[in-house]
Every structure is written in C-alpha cells, then in structure tokens.
Coordinates of C-alpha atoms in Angstrom, one line a residue:
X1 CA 48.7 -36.8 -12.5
X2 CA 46.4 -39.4 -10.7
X3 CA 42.7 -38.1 -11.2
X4 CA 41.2 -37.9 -7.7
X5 CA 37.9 -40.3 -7.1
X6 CA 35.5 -37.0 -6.5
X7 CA 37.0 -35.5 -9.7
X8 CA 36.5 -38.5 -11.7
X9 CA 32.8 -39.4 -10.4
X10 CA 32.0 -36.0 -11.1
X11 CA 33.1 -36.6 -14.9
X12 CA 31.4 -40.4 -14.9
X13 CA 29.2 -40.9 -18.4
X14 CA 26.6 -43.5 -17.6
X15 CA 23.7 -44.8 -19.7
X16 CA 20.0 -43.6 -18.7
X17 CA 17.2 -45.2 -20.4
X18 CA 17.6 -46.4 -24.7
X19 CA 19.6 -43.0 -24.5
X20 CA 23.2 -41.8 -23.6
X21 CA 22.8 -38.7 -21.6
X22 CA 24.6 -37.4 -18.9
X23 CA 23.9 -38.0 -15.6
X24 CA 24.8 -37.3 -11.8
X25 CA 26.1 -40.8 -10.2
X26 CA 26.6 -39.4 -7.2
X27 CA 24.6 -37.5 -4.3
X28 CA 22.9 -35.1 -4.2
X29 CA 21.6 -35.8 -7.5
X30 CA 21.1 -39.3 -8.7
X31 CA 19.2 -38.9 -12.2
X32 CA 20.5 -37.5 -15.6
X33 CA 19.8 -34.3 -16.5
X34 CA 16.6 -34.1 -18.4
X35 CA 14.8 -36.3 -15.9
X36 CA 16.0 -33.7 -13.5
X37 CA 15.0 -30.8 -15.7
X38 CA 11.6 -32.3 -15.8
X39 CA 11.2 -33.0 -11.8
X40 CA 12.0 -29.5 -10.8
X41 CA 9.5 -28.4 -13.5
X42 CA 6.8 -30.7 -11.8
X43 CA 7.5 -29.1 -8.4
X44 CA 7.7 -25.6 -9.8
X45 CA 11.4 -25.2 -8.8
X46 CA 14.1 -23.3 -11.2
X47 CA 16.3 -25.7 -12.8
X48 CA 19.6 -23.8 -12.2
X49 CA 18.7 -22.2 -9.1
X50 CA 18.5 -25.6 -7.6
X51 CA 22.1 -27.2 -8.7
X52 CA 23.3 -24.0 -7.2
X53 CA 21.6 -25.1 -4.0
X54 CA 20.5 -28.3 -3.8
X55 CA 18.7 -27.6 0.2
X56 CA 15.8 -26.3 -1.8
X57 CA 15.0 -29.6 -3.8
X58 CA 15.4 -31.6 -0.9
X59 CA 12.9 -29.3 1.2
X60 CA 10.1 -28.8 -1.6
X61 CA 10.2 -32.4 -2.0
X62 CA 9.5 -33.2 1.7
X63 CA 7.0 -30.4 2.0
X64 CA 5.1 -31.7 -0.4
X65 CA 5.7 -35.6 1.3
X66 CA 4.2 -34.1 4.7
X67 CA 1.3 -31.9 2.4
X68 CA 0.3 -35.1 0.6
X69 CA 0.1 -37.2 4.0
X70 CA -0.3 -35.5 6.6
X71 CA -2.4 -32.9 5.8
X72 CA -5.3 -32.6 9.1
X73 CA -3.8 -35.3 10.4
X74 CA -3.5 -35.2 14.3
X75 CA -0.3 -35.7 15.8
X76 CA 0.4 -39.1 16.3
X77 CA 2.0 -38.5 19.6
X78 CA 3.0 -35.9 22.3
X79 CA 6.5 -36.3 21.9
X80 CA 8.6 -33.7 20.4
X81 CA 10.6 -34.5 17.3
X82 CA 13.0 -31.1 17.6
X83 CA 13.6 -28.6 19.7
X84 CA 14.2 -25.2 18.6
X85 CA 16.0 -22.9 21.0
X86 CA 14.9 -19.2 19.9
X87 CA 14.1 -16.0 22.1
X88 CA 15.6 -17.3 25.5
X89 CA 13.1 -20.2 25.2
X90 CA 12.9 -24.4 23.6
X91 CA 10.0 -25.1 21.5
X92 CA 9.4 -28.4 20.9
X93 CA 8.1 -29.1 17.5
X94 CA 7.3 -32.0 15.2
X95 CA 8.4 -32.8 11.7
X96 CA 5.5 -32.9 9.6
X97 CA 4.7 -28.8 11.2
X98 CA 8.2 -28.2 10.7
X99 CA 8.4 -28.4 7.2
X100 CA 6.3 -26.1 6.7
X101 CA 8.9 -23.5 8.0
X102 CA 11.9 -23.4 4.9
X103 CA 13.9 -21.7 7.5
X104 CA 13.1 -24.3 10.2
X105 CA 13.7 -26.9 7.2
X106 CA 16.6 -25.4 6.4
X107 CA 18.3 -25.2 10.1
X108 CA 17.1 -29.2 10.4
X109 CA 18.4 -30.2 7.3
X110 CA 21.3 -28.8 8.4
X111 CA 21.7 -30.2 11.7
X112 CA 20.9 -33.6 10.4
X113 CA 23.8 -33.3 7.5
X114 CA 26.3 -32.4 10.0
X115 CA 25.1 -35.6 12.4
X116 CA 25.7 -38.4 9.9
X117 CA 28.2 -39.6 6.9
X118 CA 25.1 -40.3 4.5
X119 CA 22.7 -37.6 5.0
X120 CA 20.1 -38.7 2.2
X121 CA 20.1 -41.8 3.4
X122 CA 18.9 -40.2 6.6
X123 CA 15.9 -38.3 5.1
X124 CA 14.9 -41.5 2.9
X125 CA 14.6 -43.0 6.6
X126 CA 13.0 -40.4 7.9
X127 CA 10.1 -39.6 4.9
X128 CA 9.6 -43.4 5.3
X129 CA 9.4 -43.5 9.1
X130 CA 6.7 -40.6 8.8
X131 CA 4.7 -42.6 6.3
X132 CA 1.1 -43.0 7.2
X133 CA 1.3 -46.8 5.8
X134 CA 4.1 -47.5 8.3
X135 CA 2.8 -46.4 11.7
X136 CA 2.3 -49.7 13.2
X137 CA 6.0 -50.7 12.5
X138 CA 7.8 -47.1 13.1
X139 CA 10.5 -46.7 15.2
X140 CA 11.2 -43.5 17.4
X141 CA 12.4 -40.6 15.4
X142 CA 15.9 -39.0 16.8
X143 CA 15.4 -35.9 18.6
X144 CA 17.4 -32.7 17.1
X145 CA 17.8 -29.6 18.6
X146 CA 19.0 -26.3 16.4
X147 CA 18.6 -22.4 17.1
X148 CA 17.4 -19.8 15.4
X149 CA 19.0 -16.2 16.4
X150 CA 16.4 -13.3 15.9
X151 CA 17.3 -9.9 15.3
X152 CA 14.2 -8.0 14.3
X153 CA 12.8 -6.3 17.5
X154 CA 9.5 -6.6 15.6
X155 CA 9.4 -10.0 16.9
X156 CA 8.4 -10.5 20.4
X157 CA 7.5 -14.0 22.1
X158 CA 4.3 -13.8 21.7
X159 CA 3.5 -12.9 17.7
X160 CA 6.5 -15.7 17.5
X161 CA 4.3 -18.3 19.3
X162 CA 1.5 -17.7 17.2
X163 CA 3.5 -17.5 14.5
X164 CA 4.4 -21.1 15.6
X165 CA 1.0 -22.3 16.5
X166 CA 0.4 -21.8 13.0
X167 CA 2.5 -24.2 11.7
X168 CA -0.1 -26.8 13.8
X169 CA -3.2 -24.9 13.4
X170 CA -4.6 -22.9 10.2
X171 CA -6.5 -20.2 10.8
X172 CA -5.1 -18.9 14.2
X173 CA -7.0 -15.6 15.0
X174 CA -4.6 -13.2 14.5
X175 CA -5.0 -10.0 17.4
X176 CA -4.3 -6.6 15.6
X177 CA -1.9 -5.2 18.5
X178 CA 0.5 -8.8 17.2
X179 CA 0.1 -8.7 13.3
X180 CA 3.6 -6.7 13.1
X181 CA 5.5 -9.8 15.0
X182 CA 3.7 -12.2 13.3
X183 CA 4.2 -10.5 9.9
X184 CA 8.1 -10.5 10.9
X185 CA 8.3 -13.9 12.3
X186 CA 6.3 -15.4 9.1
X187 CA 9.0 -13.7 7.4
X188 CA 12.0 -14.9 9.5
X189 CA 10.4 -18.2 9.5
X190 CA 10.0 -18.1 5.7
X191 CA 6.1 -19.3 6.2
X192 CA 4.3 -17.6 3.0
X193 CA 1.0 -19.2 4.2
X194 CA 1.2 -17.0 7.1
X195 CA 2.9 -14.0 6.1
X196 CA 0.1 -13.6 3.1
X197 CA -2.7 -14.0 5.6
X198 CA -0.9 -11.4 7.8
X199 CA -0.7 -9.0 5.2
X200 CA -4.6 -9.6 4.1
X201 CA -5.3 -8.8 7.6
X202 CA -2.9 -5.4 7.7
X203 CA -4.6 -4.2 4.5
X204 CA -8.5 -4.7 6.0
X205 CA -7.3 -2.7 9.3
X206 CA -6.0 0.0 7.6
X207 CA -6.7 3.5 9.9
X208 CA -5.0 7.0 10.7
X209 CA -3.2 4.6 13.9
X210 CA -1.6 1.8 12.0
X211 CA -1.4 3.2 8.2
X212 CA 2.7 4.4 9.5
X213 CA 3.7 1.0 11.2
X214 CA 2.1 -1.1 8.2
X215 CA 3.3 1.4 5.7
X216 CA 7.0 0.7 7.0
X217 CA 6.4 -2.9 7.9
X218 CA 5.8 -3.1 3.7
X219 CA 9.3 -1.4 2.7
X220 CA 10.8 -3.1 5.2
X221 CA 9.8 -6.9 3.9
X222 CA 9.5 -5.5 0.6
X223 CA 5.6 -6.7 0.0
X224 CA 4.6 -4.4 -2.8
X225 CA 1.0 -5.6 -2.1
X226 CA 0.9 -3.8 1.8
X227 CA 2.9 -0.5 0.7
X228 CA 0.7 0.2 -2.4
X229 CA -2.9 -0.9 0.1
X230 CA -1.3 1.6 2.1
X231 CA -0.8 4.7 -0.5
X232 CA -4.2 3.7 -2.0
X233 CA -6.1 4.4 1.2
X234 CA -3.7 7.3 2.2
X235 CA -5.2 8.8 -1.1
X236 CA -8.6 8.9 -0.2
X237 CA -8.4 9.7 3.2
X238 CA -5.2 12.1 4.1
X239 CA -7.6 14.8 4.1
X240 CA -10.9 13.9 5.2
X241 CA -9.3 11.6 8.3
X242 CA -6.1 11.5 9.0
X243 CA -5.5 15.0 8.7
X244 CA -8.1 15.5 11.3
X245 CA -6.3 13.3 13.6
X246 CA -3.2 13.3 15.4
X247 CA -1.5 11.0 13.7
X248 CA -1.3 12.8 11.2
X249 CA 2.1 13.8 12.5
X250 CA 3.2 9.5 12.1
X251 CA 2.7 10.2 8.1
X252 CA 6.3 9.5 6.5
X253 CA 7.5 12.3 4.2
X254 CA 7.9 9.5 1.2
X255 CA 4.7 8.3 1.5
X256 CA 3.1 11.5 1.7
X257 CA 5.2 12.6 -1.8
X258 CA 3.9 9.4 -3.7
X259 CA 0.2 10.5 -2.5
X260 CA 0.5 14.1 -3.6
X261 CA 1.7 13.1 -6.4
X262 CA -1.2 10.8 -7.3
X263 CA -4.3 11.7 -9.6
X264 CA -6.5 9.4 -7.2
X265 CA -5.8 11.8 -4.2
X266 CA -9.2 12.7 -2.9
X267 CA -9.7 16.6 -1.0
X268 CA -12.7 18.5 -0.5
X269 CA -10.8 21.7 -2.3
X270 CA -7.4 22.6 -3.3
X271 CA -7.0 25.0 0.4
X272 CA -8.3 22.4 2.7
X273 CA -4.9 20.6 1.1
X274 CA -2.6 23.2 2.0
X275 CA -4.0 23.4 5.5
X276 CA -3.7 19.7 5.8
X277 CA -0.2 20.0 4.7
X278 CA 0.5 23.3 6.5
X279 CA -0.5 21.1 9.7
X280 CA 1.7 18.1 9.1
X281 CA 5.0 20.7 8.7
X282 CA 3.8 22.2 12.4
X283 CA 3.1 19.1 14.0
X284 CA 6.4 17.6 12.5
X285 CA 8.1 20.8 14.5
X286 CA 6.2 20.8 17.9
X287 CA 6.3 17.1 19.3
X288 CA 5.1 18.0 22.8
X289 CA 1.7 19.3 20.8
X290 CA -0.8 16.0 21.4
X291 CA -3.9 17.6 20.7
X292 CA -5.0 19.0 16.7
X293 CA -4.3 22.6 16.9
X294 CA -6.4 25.5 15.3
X295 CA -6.3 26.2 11.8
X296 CA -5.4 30.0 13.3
X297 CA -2.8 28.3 15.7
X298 CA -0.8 27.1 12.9
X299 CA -1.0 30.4 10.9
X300 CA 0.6 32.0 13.9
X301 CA 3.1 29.6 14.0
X302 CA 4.4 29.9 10.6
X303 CA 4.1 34.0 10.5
X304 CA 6.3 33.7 13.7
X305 CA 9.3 33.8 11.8
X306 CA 11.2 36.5 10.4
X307 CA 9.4 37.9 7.2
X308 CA 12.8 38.5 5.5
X309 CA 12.8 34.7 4.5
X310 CA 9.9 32.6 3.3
X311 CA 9.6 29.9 5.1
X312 CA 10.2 27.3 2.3
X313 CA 14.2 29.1 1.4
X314 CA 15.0 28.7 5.1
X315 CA 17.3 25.3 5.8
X316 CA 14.5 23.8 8.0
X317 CA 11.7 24.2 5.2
X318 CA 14.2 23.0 1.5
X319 CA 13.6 19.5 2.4
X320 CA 9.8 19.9 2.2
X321 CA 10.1 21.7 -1.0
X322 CA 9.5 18.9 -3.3
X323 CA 6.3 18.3 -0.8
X324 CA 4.6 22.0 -1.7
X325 CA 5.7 21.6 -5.4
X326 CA 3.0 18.7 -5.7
X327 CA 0.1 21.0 -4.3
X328 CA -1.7 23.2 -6.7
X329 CA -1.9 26.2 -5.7
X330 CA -3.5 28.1 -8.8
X331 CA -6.4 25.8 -7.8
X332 CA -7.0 28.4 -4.4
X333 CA -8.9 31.0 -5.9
X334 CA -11.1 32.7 -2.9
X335 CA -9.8 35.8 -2.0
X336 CA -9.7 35.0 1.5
X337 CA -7.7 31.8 1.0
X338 CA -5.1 33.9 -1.5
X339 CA -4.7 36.3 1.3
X340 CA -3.8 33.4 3.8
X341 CA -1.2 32.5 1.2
X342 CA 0.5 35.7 1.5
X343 CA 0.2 36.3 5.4
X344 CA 1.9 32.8 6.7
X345 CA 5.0 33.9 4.9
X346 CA 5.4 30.2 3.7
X347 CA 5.8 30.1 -0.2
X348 CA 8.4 32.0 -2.3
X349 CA 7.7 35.1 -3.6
X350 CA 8.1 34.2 -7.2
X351 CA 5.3 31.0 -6.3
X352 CA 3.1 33.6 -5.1
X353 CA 3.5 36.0 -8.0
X354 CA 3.0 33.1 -10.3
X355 CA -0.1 32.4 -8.8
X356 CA -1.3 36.0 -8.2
X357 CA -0.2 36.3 -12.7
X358 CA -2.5 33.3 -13.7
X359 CA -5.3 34.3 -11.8
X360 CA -5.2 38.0 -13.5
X361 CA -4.9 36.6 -17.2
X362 CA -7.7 34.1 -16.5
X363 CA -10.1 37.0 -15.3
X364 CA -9.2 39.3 -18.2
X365 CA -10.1 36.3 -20.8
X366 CA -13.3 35.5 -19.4
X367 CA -11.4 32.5 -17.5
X368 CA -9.4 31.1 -19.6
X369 CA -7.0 29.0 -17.9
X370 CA -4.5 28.9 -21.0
X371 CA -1.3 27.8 -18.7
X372 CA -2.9 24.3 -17.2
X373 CA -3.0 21.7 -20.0
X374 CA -2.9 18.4 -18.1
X375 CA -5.9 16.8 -16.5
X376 CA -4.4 14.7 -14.2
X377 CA -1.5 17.0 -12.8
X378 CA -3.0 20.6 -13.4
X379 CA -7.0 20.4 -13.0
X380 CA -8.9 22.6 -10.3
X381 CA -10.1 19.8 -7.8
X382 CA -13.6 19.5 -5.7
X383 CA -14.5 16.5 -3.8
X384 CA -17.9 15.0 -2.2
X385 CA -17.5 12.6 0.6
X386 CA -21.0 10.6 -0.1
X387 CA -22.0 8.7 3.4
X388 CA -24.4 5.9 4.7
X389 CA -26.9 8.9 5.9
X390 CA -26.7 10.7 2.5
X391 CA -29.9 10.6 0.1
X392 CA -28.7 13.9 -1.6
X393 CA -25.8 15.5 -1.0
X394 CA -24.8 19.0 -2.8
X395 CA -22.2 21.7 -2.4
X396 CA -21.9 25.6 -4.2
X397 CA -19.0 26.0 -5.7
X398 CA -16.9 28.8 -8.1
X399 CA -14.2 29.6 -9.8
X400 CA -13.0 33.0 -11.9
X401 CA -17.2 34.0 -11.6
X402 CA -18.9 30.8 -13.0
X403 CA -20.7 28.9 -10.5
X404 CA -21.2 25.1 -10.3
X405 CA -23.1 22.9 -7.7
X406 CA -21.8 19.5 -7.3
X407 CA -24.3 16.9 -6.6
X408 CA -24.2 13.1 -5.7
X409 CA -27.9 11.0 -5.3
X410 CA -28.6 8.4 -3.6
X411 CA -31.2 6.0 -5.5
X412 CA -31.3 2.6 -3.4
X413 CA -28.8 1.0 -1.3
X414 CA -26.1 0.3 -3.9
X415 CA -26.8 2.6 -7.0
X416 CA -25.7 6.3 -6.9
X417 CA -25.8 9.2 -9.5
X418 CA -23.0 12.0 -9.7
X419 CA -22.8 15.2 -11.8
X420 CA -22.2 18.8 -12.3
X421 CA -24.4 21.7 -13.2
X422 CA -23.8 25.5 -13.9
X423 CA -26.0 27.7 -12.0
X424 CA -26.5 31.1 -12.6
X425 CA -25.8 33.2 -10.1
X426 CA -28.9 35.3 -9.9
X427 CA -30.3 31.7 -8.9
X428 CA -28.2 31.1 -5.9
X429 CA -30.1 30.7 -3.0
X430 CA -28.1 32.8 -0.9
X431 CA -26.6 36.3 -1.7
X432 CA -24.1 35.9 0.1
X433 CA -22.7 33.5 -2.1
X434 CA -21.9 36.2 -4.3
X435 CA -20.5 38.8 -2.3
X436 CA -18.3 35.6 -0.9
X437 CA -16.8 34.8 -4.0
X438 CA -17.2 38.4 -5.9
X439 CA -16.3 38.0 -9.5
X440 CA -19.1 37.3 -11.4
X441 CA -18.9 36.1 -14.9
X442 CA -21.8 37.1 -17.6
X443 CA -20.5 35.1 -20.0
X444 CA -23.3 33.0 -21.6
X445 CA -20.9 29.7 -22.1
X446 CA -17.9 28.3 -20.7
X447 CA -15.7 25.8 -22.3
X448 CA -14.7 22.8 -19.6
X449 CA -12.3 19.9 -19.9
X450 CA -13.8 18.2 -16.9
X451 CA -13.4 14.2 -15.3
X452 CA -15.5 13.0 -12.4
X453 CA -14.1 9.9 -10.2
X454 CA -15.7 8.4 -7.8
X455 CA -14.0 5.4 -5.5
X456 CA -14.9 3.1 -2.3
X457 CA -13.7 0.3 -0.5
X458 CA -15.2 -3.1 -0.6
X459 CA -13.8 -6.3 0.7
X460 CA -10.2 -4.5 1.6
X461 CA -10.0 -3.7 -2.6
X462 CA -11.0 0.0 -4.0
X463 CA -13.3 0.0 -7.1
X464 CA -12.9 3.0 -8.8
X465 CA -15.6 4.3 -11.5
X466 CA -14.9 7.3 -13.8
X467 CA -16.1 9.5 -16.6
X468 CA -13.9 9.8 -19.8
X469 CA -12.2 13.3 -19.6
X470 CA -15.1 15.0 -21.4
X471 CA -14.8 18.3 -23.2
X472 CA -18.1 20.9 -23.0
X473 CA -19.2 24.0 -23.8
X474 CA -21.7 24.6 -20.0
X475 CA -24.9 27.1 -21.0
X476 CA -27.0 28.4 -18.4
X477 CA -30.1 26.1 -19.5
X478 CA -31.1 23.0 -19.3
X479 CA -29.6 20.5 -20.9
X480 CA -26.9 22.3 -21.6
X481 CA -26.0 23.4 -18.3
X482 CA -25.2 20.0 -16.7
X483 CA -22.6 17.7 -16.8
X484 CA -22.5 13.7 -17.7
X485 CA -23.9 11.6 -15.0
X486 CA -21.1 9.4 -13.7
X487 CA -23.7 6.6 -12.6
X488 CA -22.1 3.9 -10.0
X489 CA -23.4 0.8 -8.6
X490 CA -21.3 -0.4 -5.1
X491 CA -22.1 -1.6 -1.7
X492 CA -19.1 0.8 -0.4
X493 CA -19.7 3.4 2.2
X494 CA -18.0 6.3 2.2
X495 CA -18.1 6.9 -1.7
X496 CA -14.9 9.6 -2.3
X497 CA -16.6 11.0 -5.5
X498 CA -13.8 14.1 -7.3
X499 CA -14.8 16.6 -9.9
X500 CA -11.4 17.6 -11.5
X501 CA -11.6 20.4 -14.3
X502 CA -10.0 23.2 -16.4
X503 CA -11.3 26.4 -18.3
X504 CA -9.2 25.7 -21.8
X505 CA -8.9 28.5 -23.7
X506 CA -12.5 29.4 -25.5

C-alpha cells in the first residue's frame, strides 16, 4: 500500500537543533515539540488543549501582536477593516480592536481560512502589514465580512454597541439600566476585559431592585464571583430591606435557601424572620398585590384556609418545606409571638409541639436549653443595625426570664464597641418590660455559649469581625455581668452587628 503524502509528513523525523527530536514539518505547527511546549508555557496556554485546537494559539499570539503595538494607538485610518453583520445591523470594525474579541477572532480567522489555500501565510501578511514599523510602505488590508447570530434576549443593540465601543475605548461608562446586555455581550463576545468590569459594576449596585436579575445573570454565565456578591448581601439585608420592599416577591426560592441556611444571615430577632418569610409565601401567591401588605393582612391570609390542614402539608405549601425547616423557630419565645404561630395555621402540629416541649423543659431547668448544641445552626439570634446617626444604640431583650441589653458605641468616625450585659430585672427602666415578657428568672448566674458578629460593606467587599464563641457564666454585677467587647475599626455604614447564643445546660 502507497503511504499517502499527508500520512507520511505527519510521520516525518527531522533534526531540531544538536538534538533529534520530533517535530511538526508541516502547518499548523512548524517547531518540534519541546520548543512548542515551551511557547505555549510563555503565553500561558495549555499544551494539549492547544494541539486539540490550534485557533487558540494563533489568536493569543496575535492578541498579544496588537497588545504589544498597538496598545493607545489611534486608528490609523477611517476605513473599516471587517464588517460584522449582527442584530439586523453591519459594524465596521478594525483588526487591531478586533482581536480583542476571541469570538470575533475566531469568526475572522475563520473567514480568512476559508478565503485562501495558505492561511498562515495570510496572517504572517497581515501581523506584518499592521506593524507600526511598516506604515509608510503598507498596503490596503482586504476587507472581510462574517456574522455573528445572537440568541440571548439579554442582548439588545444598544449594551451590544457599547459592548463594541469597548473594544476601541477602555473605560466606557457603563449605564446601570444596560449592565445585563453588556455583561451578555462581553460574554458572547468572549471580551474578559469587559465582562469582569461588568460584573465589578453589578456587585457595587447591588439593591432590593437588581439583587434577582444579577443573581440570575450569575448562574446563568456561571461567575461564581456575582452569585456569591449576591448571597452575601442578601444575608445582611433580606430582613432589614428587602423584606420591607416589594421586591421582595423577585427573591428566587434557591437563593433564599442558601441565605437561610447561612450563619452570616443578619435579623433583628428570630419572629421578625418568620414574618419576613411568611410575606414572601403571600406575595409569591397574590401577584396583583403591588403594595407591602400588613403584618395582620397576611395573618388573615394564611388562617383563610381550612384549619383541618396546616398550611405547610397542603400541595401548594411542600415545596416551601425545606424553606421553614432552615428557620428557628425555638428561637420565638414571646408569648405573643408563640400564639401567632399557632393561629396562622401554617406549621405542623408536631413543629409546634416540638417547639411548645423545648420551651417547657427549658423553664423547668432554670433555662437550660439542653436540645441546641450547635452555634452556628441552633443559637437564639438578636441583631443591631448600627447607622451613620448612631452614637449609642441599645435594645432590651429576654429569653426563658434573664434579661440582656444589647449595645453597640459609637467612639469616632471609624471605631465602634459592641457587647452584652445582663440586667436585672428590678433595674429595667420600664415595668412593662416585665409584664411583656413575664417569666422572670431569680437565678443568680446563667451559663451562655455566646458569639457576637458584626459585618459592613466597604469598597463593594464585606469585612466581617467576630468574637471567638465564648463560654460564660453572666452574674448580675459588674464585671461579671457583661459580655466581651467585640471592638471594630471600619469606615462601613450600616454596621449589621449579631448576638447569637445558647443557655447550655448549667
């Protein structure tokens, strides 16, 4: 059998250097293999990845070409090396902008392979027909047209012009209603530059109307940076914003799993959680609602339906189940609060009863909360949102008869103090206090396992400063009676400071 030519160039042994090693005679690649090895390391491109596709070498290599030379260069003249034909309209672009683009690179590369026998011949022609040396003596470049087909309605004409504008000039201003169709035509356009600077801008702009779009906009492109900026701010302010807000409603249900389920989520109180969450379920189930109902409004709502079935075993509430299952409800312990939990006919008995059991046994042993072991996933939680007009900022509160007051001070313009103390409750400034909460415990000292966090945003990135969970035994006088002193410096405003805590068994 005669060996065709293609088979036996393919198998050619040629010398390379004092050395024998094997090399490529032919195109695409025109070195032996080690040289090779050692180019693709120089321009940071995997070795195997680019004999399997050798469009990548050529492109890095010309990028960098146009990088290296023609880097604020103006455009030597008005006329249009290609056209591309995208969106129902011609854009005429020029090479050195181009490149920038791998999918424009690719599509070019493309057209020009198809349009000539020898196409590296071509782009040897062209890299040294773009050469800054040679502009005296260059000769017009061909023009090329190719076409880009765009599916993603993300992408409208305008975010795709700008997205194109940045190929010719950095730092474009980038309008907040367009970072979506820019962020998807960086990403058609395989233009990191861009899509990066898009995202930087997403995760600064982060609010109760864009935190849905830019949270899907993330899955979608699969930029772990945007979807985790996104569950990080969700965390601190699904309670204290959003759920105050219509747009609440936009929250998906993943989104607002992976935030329930995180140790960083910042509320005011374990019930003013449930009602933020009782208020998602109704606004998810009334769409024509466009206005944040009454707290009272959505308790009608749910005791609306039939009380033989908790709302949670009916079909339309056992998708939400793994939603309630992150709350913690043994944390509501105000009467008044426990008797909303019974009267919206939302939780299963046997959740309810559970509760109602934990809450006796703690009373009868002096609080002892002997069924929560975990910090992170079990504690009673209290939160403080510190602001710009706060000097001191304090709030009352109890649990199973021993009373705390959570305090955060202000001591200049970046440096903040924040602690608990036991107060007995014969010092209480108001009576009513008492009668409000109504178990009072005598008990001289109470065992705590207690953590206090406190986070802010600076610069789009959250600091986060914390106490070591911290084991004490709380008298009623000083020093006994107060907590560490989580002390912060930050130029963040708000300050989401938590106090997380359990009674272990004493």
């Amino acid at each position: 059998t005669i060996m065709s030519n293609t088979h036996r160039a393919r198998l050619e042994r040629r010398i390379a250097g004092s050395t024998n090693r094997w090399r490529f005679p032919k195109q695409p690649f025109t070195g032996d293999l080690l040289s090779l090895s050692q180019m693709f390391k120089a321009l940071s491109i995997d070795f195997e990845e680019a004999l399997r596709n050798p469009d990548r070498l050529y492109i890095s290599q010309i990028q960098k070409f146009f990088c290296e030379n023609f880097k604020n260069k103006d455009i030597q003249s008005a006329e249009a090396d290609v056209i591309l034909e995208c969106l129902g309209f011609k854009w005429e672009l020029h090479q050195p902008q181009l490149f920038q683009s791998e999918t424009l690179a690719k599509l070019y590369l493309k057209a020009l392979m198809q349009g000539t026998t020898y196409p590296l011949r071509e782009l040897e022609e062209l890299l040294r027909a773009q050469s800054p040396k040679k502009t005296k003596e260059k000769s017009p470049a061909k023009r090329m047209i190719i076409s880009l087909k765009i599916n993603d309605p993300l992408v409208t004409k305008v975010a795709f012009a700008t997205a194109l504008k940045n190929l010719y000039v950095s730092e474009v201003e980038i309008n907040l209603e367009d970072v979506l169709g820019v962020l998807a035509s960086a990403h058609i356009l395989q233009f990191s530059g861009l899509f990066q600077r898009c995202v930087d801008v997403m995760i600064t702009r982060l609010m109760p109307s864009t935190i849905k779009n830019f949270y899907e906009a993330g899955c979608k492109y699969k930029e772990e940076q945007l979807t985790t900026a996104c569950e990080k701010w969700l965390e601190m302010n699904l309670v204290p914003l959003v759920g105050m807000q219509i747009h609440l409603r936009k929250i998906p249900q993943d989104l607002l799993h992976k935030v329930l389920k995180s140790p960083r989520l910042f509320t005011f109180s374990e019930f003013r959680l449930l009602k933020t969450m009782l208020l998602w379920v109704f606004l998810q189930l009334n769409y024509k609602i466009q206005a944040i109902p009454t707290h009272e409004t959505v308790m009608t709502f749910f005791k609306s339906f039939p009380e033989n079935c908790c709302f949670l075993d009916r079909d339309i509430g056992q998708s939400l189940r793994p939603l309630f299952l992150c709350l913690r409800l043994h944390g509501i312990t105000k009467g008044k609060d426990l008797e909303v939990l019974r009267y919206i006919n939302f939780f299963p008995e046997s959740w309810l009863n559970r509760v109602t059991a934990n809450h006796y046994h703690a009373l009868e042993n002096g609080g002892d909360m002997d069924q929560l072991k975990d910090l992170n996933t079990q504690a009673v939680r209290f939160g403080l949102l510190f602001n710009q007009e706060n000097t001191t900022y304090s709030k009352m509160i109890a649990v199973y008869g021993f009373f705390f007051k959570i305090t955060g001070l202000r001591h200049d313009t970046t440096s903040y103090s924040f602690y608990m103390q036991r107060i007995k409750h014969t010092d209480l400034e108001s009576p009513f206090v008492v009668y409000e909460h109504k178990p009072v415990s005598l008990r001289a000292a109470r065992l705590v396992k207690y953590e206090i966090r406190a986070q802010a945003l600076v610069d789009g990135k959250w600091q986060e400063f914390r106490t070591n969970q911290i084991m004490q035994k709380f008298g009623l006088t000083k020093p006994s009676c107060k907590s560490h002193i989580l002390k912060i410096q930050t130029v963040g405003i708000p300050i989401y400071v938590s106090f997380a805590f359990i009674f272990p068994p004493s």
